[in-house]
Short mmCIF file of C-alpha atoms and ligand atoms in Angstrom, two decimals:
data_model
loop_
_atom_site.label_atom_id
_atom_site.label_comp_id
_atom_site.label_asym_id
_atom_site.label_seq_id
_atom_site.Cartn_x
_atom_site.Cartn_y
_atom_site.Cartn_z
CA MET A 201 80.76 122.07 100.15
CA ASP A 202 77.80 120.64 102.02
CA TYR A 203 79.08 117.31 103.30
CA LYS A 204 75.63 116.26 104.50
CA LYS A 205 74.65 115.62 100.91
CA LEU A 206 74.96 112.54 98.75
CA TYR A 207 75.26 112.55 94.99
CA ILE A 208 72.48 110.43 93.52
CA GLY A 209 70.96 110.53 90.05
CA GLY A 210 72.74 113.71 88.98
CA ALA A 211 71.92 115.85 92.03
CA TRP A 212 73.50 116.67 95.38
CA THR A 213 70.71 115.79 97.78
CA LYS A 214 70.48 116.13 101.53
CA SER A 215 70.58 112.70 103.12
CA GLU A 216 67.51 111.60 105.02
CA THR A 217 69.54 109.69 107.53
CA ASN A 218 69.63 110.58 111.19
CA ARG A 219 73.03 108.92 111.59
CA PHE A 220 76.20 110.80 110.73
CA ILE A 221 79.86 109.85 110.71
CA ASP A 222 82.30 112.21 112.43
CA VAL A 223 85.35 113.12 110.41
CA LEU A 224 88.24 114.16 112.64
CA ASN A 225 91.42 116.03 111.89
CA PRO A 226 94.09 113.66 113.21
CA TYR A 227 96.54 116.48 113.98
CA THR A 228 94.22 118.84 115.87
CA ASN A 229 91.75 116.13 116.93
CA GLU A 230 88.96 118.57 115.92
CA LEU A 231 85.71 117.54 114.32
CA ILE A 232 85.94 118.86 110.76
CA ALA A 233 82.68 117.62 109.33
CA GLN A 234 80.02 114.97 109.48
CA VAL A 235 78.95 112.88 106.53
CA PRO A 236 75.78 110.85 106.19
CA ASP A 237 75.72 107.20 107.11
CA ALA A 238 73.41 106.68 104.14
CA THR A 239 70.15 104.82 104.59
CA GLU A 240 69.42 101.57 102.79
CA ALA A 241 66.82 103.43 100.70
CA GLU A 242 69.50 105.89 99.57
CA VAL A 243 71.86 103.09 98.60
CA LEU A 244 69.06 101.49 96.59
CA MET A 245 68.28 104.85 94.95
CA ALA A 246 71.88 105.18 93.85
CA ILE A 247 71.89 101.65 92.47
CA ALA A 248 68.63 102.34 90.62
CA ALA A 249 69.97 105.64 89.24
CA ALA A 250 73.08 103.90 87.94
CA ASN A 251 71.01 101.17 86.33
CA ASP A 252 68.76 103.76 84.67
CA ALA A 253 71.80 105.54 83.28
CA LYS A 254 73.97 102.64 82.19
CA GLU A 255 72.52 101.80 78.77
CA ALA A 256 72.60 105.35 77.43
CA TRP A 257 76.12 105.88 78.77
CA ALA A 258 77.29 102.65 77.20
CA GLN A 259 75.83 103.84 73.89
CA THR A 260 77.39 107.30 74.17
CA ALA A 261 80.17 107.73 71.62
CA PHE A 262 83.56 107.07 73.15
CA SER A 263 84.81 110.47 72.01
CA GLU A 264 81.94 112.11 73.86
CA ARG A 265 82.73 110.21 77.05
CA VAL A 266 86.33 111.38 76.74
CA GLU A 267 85.12 114.94 76.18
CA ILE A 268 83.06 114.90 79.38
CA LEU A 269 85.96 113.46 81.38
CA ARG A 270 88.27 116.11 79.97
CA ARG A 271 85.86 118.77 81.20
CA ALA A 272 85.74 117.03 84.59
CA LEU A 273 89.54 117.16 84.72
CA GLU A 274 89.47 120.92 84.17
CA HIS A 275 86.94 121.38 86.98
CA PHE A 276 89.00 119.13 89.22
CA LYS A 277 92.11 121.17 88.47
CA SER A 278 90.24 124.33 89.45
CA ALA A 279 89.37 122.73 92.79
CA SER A 280 92.77 121.12 93.31
CA GLU A 281 94.08 123.56 95.92
CA LYS A 282 90.97 123.11 98.00
CA VAL A 283 91.14 119.33 97.62
CA ALA A 284 94.75 119.22 98.84
CA ASP A 285 93.74 121.41 101.75
CA VAL A 286 90.93 119.05 102.72
CA ILE A 287 93.27 116.04 102.51
CA VAL A 288 95.63 117.76 104.96
CA ASP A 289 92.74 118.02 107.40
CA GLU A 290 91.11 114.63 106.99
CA LEU A 291 94.23 112.46 106.62
CA GLY A 292 97.01 114.44 108.32
CA SER A 293 98.94 114.37 105.05
CA PRO A 294 101.44 117.28 104.69
CA ILE A 295 100.41 120.10 102.41
CA LYS A 296 103.12 119.58 99.79
CA TRP A 297 102.57 115.82 99.66
CA SER A 298 98.83 116.39 99.43
CA GLN A 299 99.31 118.75 96.50
CA ARG A 300 102.03 116.89 94.63
CA VAL A 301 101.13 113.26 95.29
CA GLN A 302 97.58 112.97 96.62
CA VAL A 303 96.11 115.45 94.13
CA GLY A 304 98.86 115.48 91.50
CA SER A 305 98.45 111.76 90.91
CA VAL A 306 94.75 112.23 90.13
CA ILE A 307 95.59 114.72 87.40
CA GLU A 308 98.26 112.36 86.07
CA ASP A 309 95.77 109.50 86.23
CA PHE A 310 93.34 111.34 83.97
CA GLU A 311 96.09 111.98 81.43
CA ASP A 312 97.44 108.41 81.63
CA PHE A 313 93.96 106.97 81.13
CA PHE A 314 93.27 109.29 78.19
CA GLU A 315 96.53 108.07 76.66
CA THR A 316 95.67 104.40 77.29
CA ALA A 317 92.18 104.94 75.90
CA LYS A 318 93.66 106.00 72.55
CA ASP A 319 95.00 102.48 72.01
CA PHE A 320 92.06 100.63 73.50
CA ALA A 321 90.22 98.62 70.87
CA PHE A 322 86.55 98.15 71.74
CA GLU A 323 86.29 95.89 68.69
CA GLU A 324 88.77 93.36 67.32
CA THR A 325 88.39 91.37 64.12
CA TYR A 326 89.50 87.76 63.78
CA ASP A 327 89.08 85.28 60.93
CA SER A 328 85.90 83.66 62.17
CA TYR A 329 84.56 86.20 64.64
CA THR A 330 84.47 89.78 65.82
CA LEU A 331 85.26 90.49 69.45
CA TYR A 332 83.42 93.30 71.23
CA LYS A 333 84.34 94.81 74.57
CA GLU A 334 81.20 96.01 76.30
CA PRO A 335 80.88 97.80 79.62
CA VAL A 336 80.13 95.50 82.54
CA GLY A 337 77.27 97.77 83.66
CA VAL A 338 77.05 99.15 87.19
CA VAL A 339 80.30 99.25 89.14
CA ALA A 340 80.49 99.71 92.91
CA ALA A 341 83.81 101.37 93.76
CA ILE A 342 84.64 100.83 97.43
CA CYS A 343 87.70 102.83 98.47
CA PRO A 344 90.26 103.15 101.30
CA TRP A 345 91.52 106.18 103.24
CA ASN A 346 95.24 106.26 102.54
CA TYR A 347 94.98 108.03 99.16
CA PRO A 348 91.41 109.29 99.48
CA VAL A 349 90.96 110.83 96.03
CA SER A 350 93.49 109.02 93.89
CA GLN A 351 92.12 105.59 94.87
CA VAL A 352 88.67 106.79 93.80
CA ALA A 353 90.05 108.20 90.55
CA ALA A 354 91.88 104.95 89.77
CA LYS A 355 88.51 103.21 89.58
CA VAL A 356 86.13 105.91 88.37
CA ILE A 357 88.12 107.15 85.37
CA PRO A 358 88.61 103.78 83.61
CA ALA A 359 85.13 102.59 84.59
CA LEU A 360 83.52 105.66 83.01
CA LEU A 361 85.76 105.70 79.94
CA THR A 362 84.82 102.09 79.20
CA GLY A 363 81.13 103.01 79.50
CA ASN A 364 80.09 101.87 82.97
CA ALA A 365 77.95 103.67 85.53
CA VAL A 366 79.56 103.97 88.96
CA ILE A 367 78.62 104.21 92.61
CA VAL A 368 81.49 105.39 94.81
CA LYS A 369 81.69 104.50 98.51
CA PRO A 370 84.64 106.30 100.13
CA SER A 371 86.30 105.34 103.39
CA SER A 372 84.53 106.72 106.45
CA GLU A 373 87.89 108.00 107.73
CA THR A 374 88.47 110.33 104.78
CA PRO A 375 85.24 110.89 102.83
CA LEU A 376 85.56 114.66 102.31
CA SER A 377 88.11 115.27 99.56
CA ALA A 378 86.37 113.00 97.04
CA TYR A 379 83.25 115.22 97.20
CA TYR A 380 85.19 117.66 95.01
CA PHE A 381 86.24 114.92 92.60
CA ILE A 382 82.62 113.86 92.18
CA ASP A 383 81.50 117.48 91.90
CA ALA A 384 83.91 117.96 88.99
CA PHE A 385 81.89 115.39 87.02
CA HIS A 386 78.67 117.11 88.04
CA LYS A 387 80.02 120.43 86.79
CA ALA A 388 81.21 118.75 83.60
CA GLY A 389 77.60 117.83 82.87
CA ILE A 390 77.94 114.05 83.06
CA PRO A 391 74.50 112.50 82.44
CA LYS A 392 72.56 111.93 85.64
CA GLY A 393 73.05 108.58 87.35
CA VAL A 394 76.33 107.79 85.57
CA ILE A 395 78.25 108.61 88.74
CA ASN A 396 76.90 108.49 92.29
CA TYR A 397 78.49 109.14 95.69
CA ILE A 398 77.31 107.42 98.85
CA THR A 399 79.01 107.83 102.21
CA GLY A 400 78.40 105.44 105.06
CA SER A 401 79.59 102.55 107.10
CA GLY A 402 81.51 99.88 105.22
CA SER A 403 79.93 96.93 106.94
CA ARG A 404 76.46 98.24 106.04
CA VAL A 405 76.57 100.54 102.98
CA GLY A 406 79.64 98.84 101.50
CA ALA A 407 78.16 95.40 102.05
CA LEU A 408 74.81 96.45 100.54
CA LEU A 409 76.61 97.57 97.39
CA ALA A 410 78.87 94.55 97.18
CA GLY A 411 76.00 92.09 97.65
CA SER A 412 73.41 93.78 95.46
CA THR A 413 71.97 91.77 92.58
CA ASP A 414 71.63 95.09 90.72
CA VAL A 415 75.35 95.81 90.82
CA ASP A 416 77.41 94.09 88.11
CA MET A 417 80.93 94.53 89.42
CA VAL A 418 82.75 95.50 92.58
CA SER A 419 86.08 97.25 92.39
CA PHE A 420 87.54 97.32 95.88
CA THR A 421 90.72 98.71 97.39
CA GLY A 422 91.35 98.07 101.04
CA SER A 423 92.38 95.39 103.48
CA THR A 424 92.65 91.72 102.62
CA GLU A 425 90.21 90.93 105.40
CA VAL A 426 87.44 93.12 103.97
CA GLY A 427 88.38 92.07 100.43
CA ARG A 428 87.59 88.50 101.40
CA GLU A 429 84.12 89.57 102.64
CA ILE A 430 83.48 91.52 99.46
CA ALA A 431 84.50 88.60 97.27
CA LYS A 432 82.03 86.39 99.16
CA LEU A 433 79.21 88.89 98.67
CA ALA A 434 79.98 89.45 95.00
CA GLY A 435 80.42 85.70 94.55
CA GLN A 436 76.80 85.11 95.56
CA ASN A 437 75.79 86.90 92.37
CA ILE A 438 78.72 85.62 90.28
CA ASN A 439 79.70 89.26 89.89
CA LYS A 440 83.01 90.50 88.65
CA VAL A 441 85.32 91.58 91.40
CA VAL A 442 88.65 93.37 91.32
CA LEU A 443 90.52 93.48 94.60
CA GLU A 444 93.49 95.72 95.37
CA LEU A 445 94.51 94.62 98.83
CA GLY A 446 97.32 94.82 101.32
CA GLY A 447 101.01 94.12 101.08
CA LYS A 448 104.17 93.34 103.00
CA SER A 449 106.55 94.22 100.25
CA PRO A 450 110.28 93.49 100.36
CA CYS A 451 113.18 95.69 99.37
CA LEU A 452 116.01 93.35 98.38
CA VAL A 453 119.48 94.89 98.43
CA LEU A 454 122.11 93.04 96.40
CA GLU A 455 125.90 93.01 96.66
CA GLY A 456 127.21 95.94 94.64
CA ALA A 457 124.14 98.06 95.39
CA ASP A 458 124.37 101.83 95.70
CA LEU A 459 123.53 102.17 99.39
CA ASP A 460 122.46 105.80 99.05
CA VAL A 461 119.84 104.66 96.55
CA ALA A 462 118.85 101.77 98.81
CA ALA A 463 118.40 104.05 101.84
CA LYS A 464 116.41 106.60 99.87
CA VAL A 465 114.13 104.03 98.21
CA VAL A 466 113.33 102.21 101.41
CA MET A 467 112.77 105.34 103.51
CA ASN A 468 110.56 107.04 100.93
CA SER A 469 108.55 103.91 100.43
CA CYS A 470 108.22 102.89 104.08
CA PHE A 471 107.98 106.29 105.81
CA LEU A 472 106.24 108.76 103.48
CA ASN A 473 102.47 109.04 103.99
CA THR A 474 103.37 107.90 107.54
CA GLY A 475 103.86 104.36 106.23
CA GLN A 476 100.25 104.16 105.11
CA THR A 477 100.92 102.99 101.57
CA CYS A 478 99.92 99.56 100.30
CA THR A 479 103.17 99.17 98.37
CA ALA A 480 105.42 100.24 101.28
CA ARG A 481 108.66 98.27 101.26
CA THR A 482 108.50 97.31 104.92
CA ARG A 483 110.94 94.39 104.87
CA LEU A 484 114.51 95.32 104.04
CA PHE A 485 116.67 92.35 103.03
CA VAL A 486 120.34 93.28 103.13
CA PRO A 487 123.57 91.27 102.77
CA GLN A 488 125.24 90.82 106.14
CA ASP A 489 128.39 92.72 105.09
CA LEU A 490 126.38 95.78 103.92
CA ARG A 491 124.01 95.91 106.85
CA ALA A 492 125.94 98.27 109.12
CA ALA A 493 126.69 100.77 106.35
CA LEU A 494 123.10 100.82 105.14
CA ILE A 495 121.73 101.22 108.66
CA GLU A 496 124.03 104.21 109.18
CA LYS A 497 122.72 105.87 106.01
CA ILE A 498 119.16 105.40 107.23
CA ARG A 499 120.06 106.68 110.69
CA ALA A 500 121.67 109.78 109.18
CA ASN A 501 118.50 110.76 107.30
CA ILE A 502 115.60 109.40 109.30
CA ASP A 503 114.82 112.65 111.13
CA GLU A 504 113.54 114.09 107.84
CA TYR A 505 110.67 111.62 108.11
CA LYS A 506 109.56 112.50 111.63
CA GLY A 507 105.86 113.13 111.95
CA THR A 508 104.82 116.72 112.61
CA ASN A 509 102.20 119.39 111.93
CA PRO A 510 101.08 118.65 108.35
CA ARG A 511 100.52 122.39 107.80
CA GLY A 512 104.19 123.18 108.46
CA GLN A 513 106.44 124.42 105.65
CA ASN A 514 108.56 121.75 103.94
CA VAL A 515 107.09 119.02 106.11
CA LYS A 516 107.61 115.53 104.66
CA VAL A 517 105.43 113.52 107.02
CA GLY A 518 102.34 114.41 109.03
CA THR A 519 100.28 112.12 111.24
CA LEU A 520 98.70 108.71 111.09
CA VAL A 521 95.07 108.76 109.96
CA SER A 522 93.52 108.23 113.39
CA LYS A 523 94.09 107.33 117.01
CA ARG A 524 92.81 103.87 116.19
CA GLN A 525 95.54 103.46 113.59
CA LYS A 526 98.09 104.75 116.11
CA GLN A 527 97.08 102.01 118.55
CA ILE A 528 97.48 99.38 115.82
CA VAL A 529 100.94 100.66 114.92
CA LEU A 530 101.97 100.84 118.60
CA GLN A 531 100.90 97.25 119.20
CA TYR A 532 103.04 96.09 116.27
CA ALA A 533 106.05 98.00 117.62
CA LYS A 534 105.59 96.32 121.00
CA SER A 535 105.12 92.90 119.44
CA ALA A 536 108.44 93.33 117.66
CA LEU A 537 110.21 93.87 120.98
CA GLU A 538 108.42 90.87 122.51
CA ASP A 539 109.49 88.73 119.55
CA GLY A 540 113.13 89.68 120.15
CA ALA A 541 113.70 92.29 117.46
CA ILE A 542 116.08 95.12 118.33
CA LEU A 543 114.89 98.72 118.13
CA GLU A 544 117.87 99.95 116.14
CA ILE A 545 116.77 103.47 115.18
CA GLY A 546 114.20 105.78 116.76
CA GLU A 547 111.89 105.58 119.71
CA ILE A 548 108.39 104.22 119.97
CA SER A 549 105.99 107.21 120.04
CA GLU A 550 103.48 106.56 122.80
CA SER A 551 101.98 110.05 122.96
CA ALA A 552 98.19 110.37 123.00
CA ASP A 553 98.09 112.08 119.59
CA CYS A 554 98.28 110.61 116.07
CA LEU A 555 101.98 111.32 115.53
CA PHE A 556 104.29 108.35 115.10
CA ASP A 557 107.97 108.70 114.31
CA PRO A 558 109.62 106.20 111.99
CA ILE A 559 111.41 103.31 113.66
CA VAL A 560 113.73 100.60 112.41
CA PHE A 561 114.03 97.12 113.87
CA THR A 562 116.98 94.83 113.26
CA ASN A 563 117.47 91.22 114.34
CA VAL A 564 114.15 90.53 112.65
CA ARG A 565 113.22 87.03 111.52
CA ASN A 566 110.87 86.75 108.59
CA ASP A 567 108.39 84.75 110.68
CA MET A 568 107.88 87.56 113.22
CA LYS A 569 104.59 89.41 113.20
CA ILE A 570 106.24 92.67 112.06
CA ALA A 571 107.68 90.84 109.04
CA GLN A 572 104.46 89.04 108.13
CA GLU A 573 101.55 91.39 108.84
CA GLU A 574 100.73 94.67 107.16
CA ILE A 575 101.19 97.46 109.72
CA PHE A 576 100.31 100.64 107.82
CA GLY A 577 102.70 102.70 109.88
CA PRO A 578 106.36 103.77 109.54
CA ILE A 579 108.03 100.62 110.86
CA LEU A 580 110.89 99.08 108.92
CA ALA A 581 111.98 95.49 109.56
CA VAL A 582 115.58 94.74 108.59
CA ILE A 583 116.48 91.15 107.79
CA GLU A 584 120.08 90.37 106.98
CA TYR A 585 121.11 87.53 104.72
CA CYS A 586 124.16 85.56 103.62
CA ASP A 587 122.69 83.60 100.76
CA LEU A 588 120.75 85.34 97.96
CA ASP A 589 118.57 82.35 97.10
CA GLU A 590 117.57 82.08 100.72
CA ALA A 591 116.80 85.83 100.80
CA ILE A 592 114.60 85.50 97.71
CA ARG A 593 112.83 82.54 99.31
CA GLN A 594 112.12 84.73 102.34
CA CYS A 595 110.98 87.64 100.17
CA ASN A 596 108.35 85.24 98.84
CA ASP A 597 107.57 83.72 102.22
CA THR A 598 104.57 85.97 102.81
CA THR A 599 100.86 85.71 102.12
CA TYR A 600 101.13 88.96 100.15
CA GLY A 601 102.58 89.76 96.73
CA LEU A 602 101.86 93.37 95.86
CA ALA A 603 105.21 94.99 95.16
CA ALA A 604 108.97 94.80 95.66
CA SER A 605 112.17 96.71 95.02
CA VAL A 606 115.51 95.25 94.08
CA ILE A 607 118.53 97.49 94.56
CA GLY A 608 121.75 96.52 92.82
CA PRO A 609 123.52 96.14 89.46
CA GLU A 610 120.79 96.06 86.82
CA ASP A 611 121.25 92.57 85.36
CA ALA A 612 121.48 90.88 88.73
CA ALA A 613 118.54 92.93 89.97
CA VAL A 614 116.36 91.89 87.03
CA GLN A 615 117.32 88.23 87.58
CA ALA A 616 116.29 88.49 91.23
CA ALA A 617 113.11 90.41 90.35
CA LYS A 618 112.03 87.60 88.03
CA LYS A 619 112.04 85.25 91.00
CA ILE A 620 109.97 87.50 93.27
CA LYS A 621 106.26 86.83 93.33
CA ALA A 622 104.77 90.31 93.20
CA GLY A 623 102.79 92.44 90.77
CA SER A 624 105.03 95.52 90.59
CA ILE A 625 108.77 95.42 91.02
CA ARG A 626 111.07 98.40 90.86
CA ILE A 627 114.74 98.15 90.01
CA ASN A 628 116.77 100.73 91.95
CA ASP A 629 114.92 104.03 91.94
CA ASN A 630 112.89 103.53 88.78
CA SER A 631 109.14 103.47 88.43
CA ALA A 632 107.17 101.78 85.66
CA GLY A 633 104.99 104.88 85.33
CA GLY A 634 101.30 105.48 85.80
CA SER A 635 100.01 103.50 82.84
CA ALA A 636 101.65 100.23 83.87
CA PRO A 637 99.15 97.71 85.25
CA PHE A 638 99.09 97.59 89.03
CA GLY A 639 97.93 94.81 91.32
CA GLY A 640 98.95 91.91 93.44
CA TYR A 641 99.76 88.22 93.56
CA LYS A 642 98.39 85.98 96.32
CA ASN A 643 96.44 87.76 99.10
CA SER A 644 97.30 91.15 97.63
CA GLY A 645 94.43 90.92 95.24
CA ILE A 646 92.72 89.85 92.07
CA GLY A 647 92.96 91.78 88.83
CA ARG A 648 94.83 94.91 87.81
CA GLU A 649 94.29 98.64 87.81
CA SER A 650 95.74 101.13 85.26
CA GLY A 651 96.74 100.76 81.67
CA ILE A 652 95.15 98.44 79.14
CA TYR A 653 94.91 95.61 81.69
CA GLY A 654 93.03 97.94 84.01
CA PHE A 655 90.59 98.85 81.24
CA ASN A 656 90.01 95.20 80.48
CA GLU A 657 88.70 94.63 84.00
CA PHE A 658 85.76 96.93 83.29
CA VAL A 659 84.51 95.18 80.14
CA GLU A 660 82.71 92.01 79.24
CA ILE A 661 83.99 90.18 76.19
CA LYS A 662 81.49 89.29 73.51
CA VAL A 663 82.30 87.17 70.48
CA ILE A 664 80.03 87.21 67.46
CA ALA A 665 80.83 84.52 64.96
CA LYS A 666 81.02 85.58 61.33
CA ASP A 667 78.36 84.29 59.02
CA ASN A 668 80.31 82.05 56.67
CA THR A 669 77.24 80.28 55.22
CA ALA A 670 77.59 81.98 51.85
CA LYS A 671 81.20 80.81 51.53
CA SER A 672 80.53 77.19 52.49
CA HIS A 673 77.87 76.74 49.77
P1 LIG B 154 89.37 98.60 104.85
O1 LIG B 154 89.11 98.68 106.28
O2 LIG B 154 89.41 97.29 104.20
O3 LIG B 154 88.24 99.53 104.17
C1 LIG B 154 88.21 99.77 102.80
C2 LIG B 154 86.81 100.18 102.39
O4 LIG B 154 85.92 99.08 102.59
C3 LIG B 154 86.25 101.33 103.18
O5 LIG B 154 85.47 102.13 102.34
C4 LIG B 154 85.38 100.62 104.20
O6 LIG B 154 84.35 101.42 104.70
C5 LIG B 154 84.81 99.48 103.37
N1 LIG B 154 84.35 98.33 104.15
C6 LIG B 154 84.69 97.96 105.40
N2 LIG B 154 84.05 96.82 105.75
C7 LIG B 154 83.28 96.47 104.69
C8 LIG B 154 82.39 95.38 104.43
N3 LIG B 154 82.19 94.42 105.32
N4 LIG B 154 81.79 95.34 103.23
C9 LIG B 154 82.00 96.29 102.31
N5 LIG B 154 82.83 97.34 102.50
C10 LIG B 154 83.46 97.42 103.67
O7 LIG B 154 90.72 99.29 104.44
P2 LIG B 154 91.29 100.69 104.88
O8 LIG B 154 91.67 100.56 106.31
O9 LIG B 154 90.39 101.79 104.48
O10 LIG B 154 92.58 100.83 103.95
C11 LIG B 154 93.77 100.26 104.28
C12 LIG B 154 93.99 98.97 103.51
O11 LIG B 154 93.88 99.19 102.13
C13 LIG B 154 95.35 98.39 103.72
O12 LIG B 154 95.27 97.01 103.96
C14 LIG B 154 96.06 98.64 102.40
O13 LIG B 154 97.07 97.77 102.08
C15 LIG B 154 94.94 98.57 101.45
N6 LIG B 154 95.27 99.30 100.24
C16 LIG B 154 95.55 98.61 99.10
C17 LIG B 154 95.87 99.27 97.94
C18 LIG B 154 96.16 98.53 96.68
O14 LIG B 154 96.06 99.14 95.63
N7 LIG B 154 96.50 97.28 96.70
C19 LIG B 154 95.88 100.66 97.93
C20 LIG B 154 95.60 101.33 99.09
C21 LIG B 154 95.28 100.63 100.23
P3 LIG B 154 84.51 102.15 106.13
O15 LIG B 154 85.62 103.11 105.98
O16 LIG B 154 83.19 102.81 106.30
O17 LIG B 154 84.78 101.07 107.13
MG1 LIG B 155 90.21 111.44 110.08
#
């Protein structure tokens, strides 16, 4: 793959820029590749190409769009080993996790979206009108680094199926693996301009896309801070915006909970992907009388989640994405100590590399920085409680509202879940599955991805009144 190219108007073309972004392997610290920091002219070319393509794509029969995406899926599957390999290098994500989760979820996404598409009505008939769902037009998809291909897929697949043209801007930390995803559409023969790929700095290329009057919608996944900027830019043009932002999600353990399940849920969620998951359950609320037993279960298993060489066999956790991220995580760990939290399990990794072992703080108050701010590293904050209502109040005492878990007897867990203000809540170890809508309350975002609700974000609603003149005479 030639990473110095951009995908514009149906062709991989060498960028004319003289600025390139270094992509580093966070485990070896080696330079793996450079990608273009695209010029303004190239961004405008991509926007123009998408605009040229959008009408014909919108008019293309739905079955034909599905057919092209099915071909793209086959090409993506053929490249999947390579893609996983690239994710190991650019993100520091272990090989098995890269294959099973990072790449596997893209393949599942295709299938889930095909399934959802079957039930999606582009036309609905009512007594006095017909409702049409039309593509919004040109969608800018601005993506983060923590799931570098699946976050792209979560936007591109539904946007294309509903008839939009797309311009993808990946994160500058991890722009490489998505080249193969885009190339799968190229190989599938998608009409030129329907999908475009532009690498480059977020504050320049991302902002150009988000603020363009020739872009109709911005679908963004990333930090709340940048999401706010994007919403301002899109707001200038009264453009549609979907924001999938950060989280500080609670795991609420109830009396009667299976503590093995609780330990497993919270460790998988908070420590896998080195804690760099937007839905990570980073605040563990536990009844006072269960605290010691639960902590011991976590202590007994935490070594499995130690960061190591992502190329190693059976490795669960690799590195953080970058040295910059390591510094951020370190500062949070130190702030926890300054705020009076107790480092209950693990040691703070201060090495010069990107490895960071999971740590658990107890004696945490919900108003401490580590309980309020998204860290994006494997740090668990344990908050014990005596009164469930008070615990639920604290679960909700956050600016975020992306996800939560409740661990305990099912009925009680569902009752508690109903009181938690978050978009996706798991009961014990169950998941709602890939076609459930996903998104956040409060500062965790606007809108939903996946499923029918996700599709609805990518369409405009048109109502055409029925002509009842004949009847009224
Ligand atoms: P980020 O810094 O907000 O960046 C996200 C994307 O926005 C990148 O492509 C970035 O480009 C671009 N960008 C940066 N500044 C911009 C600007 N001023 N205008 C337009 N685009 C701009 O987030 P990140 O560090 O990559 O990802 C981590 C964050 O994503 C976390 O907060 C996490 O919670 C969130 N996240 C949320 C979800 C969800 O579904 N809710 C899923 C995954 C991650 P550059 O890389 O070139 O700066
Ligand atoms: Mg990197």
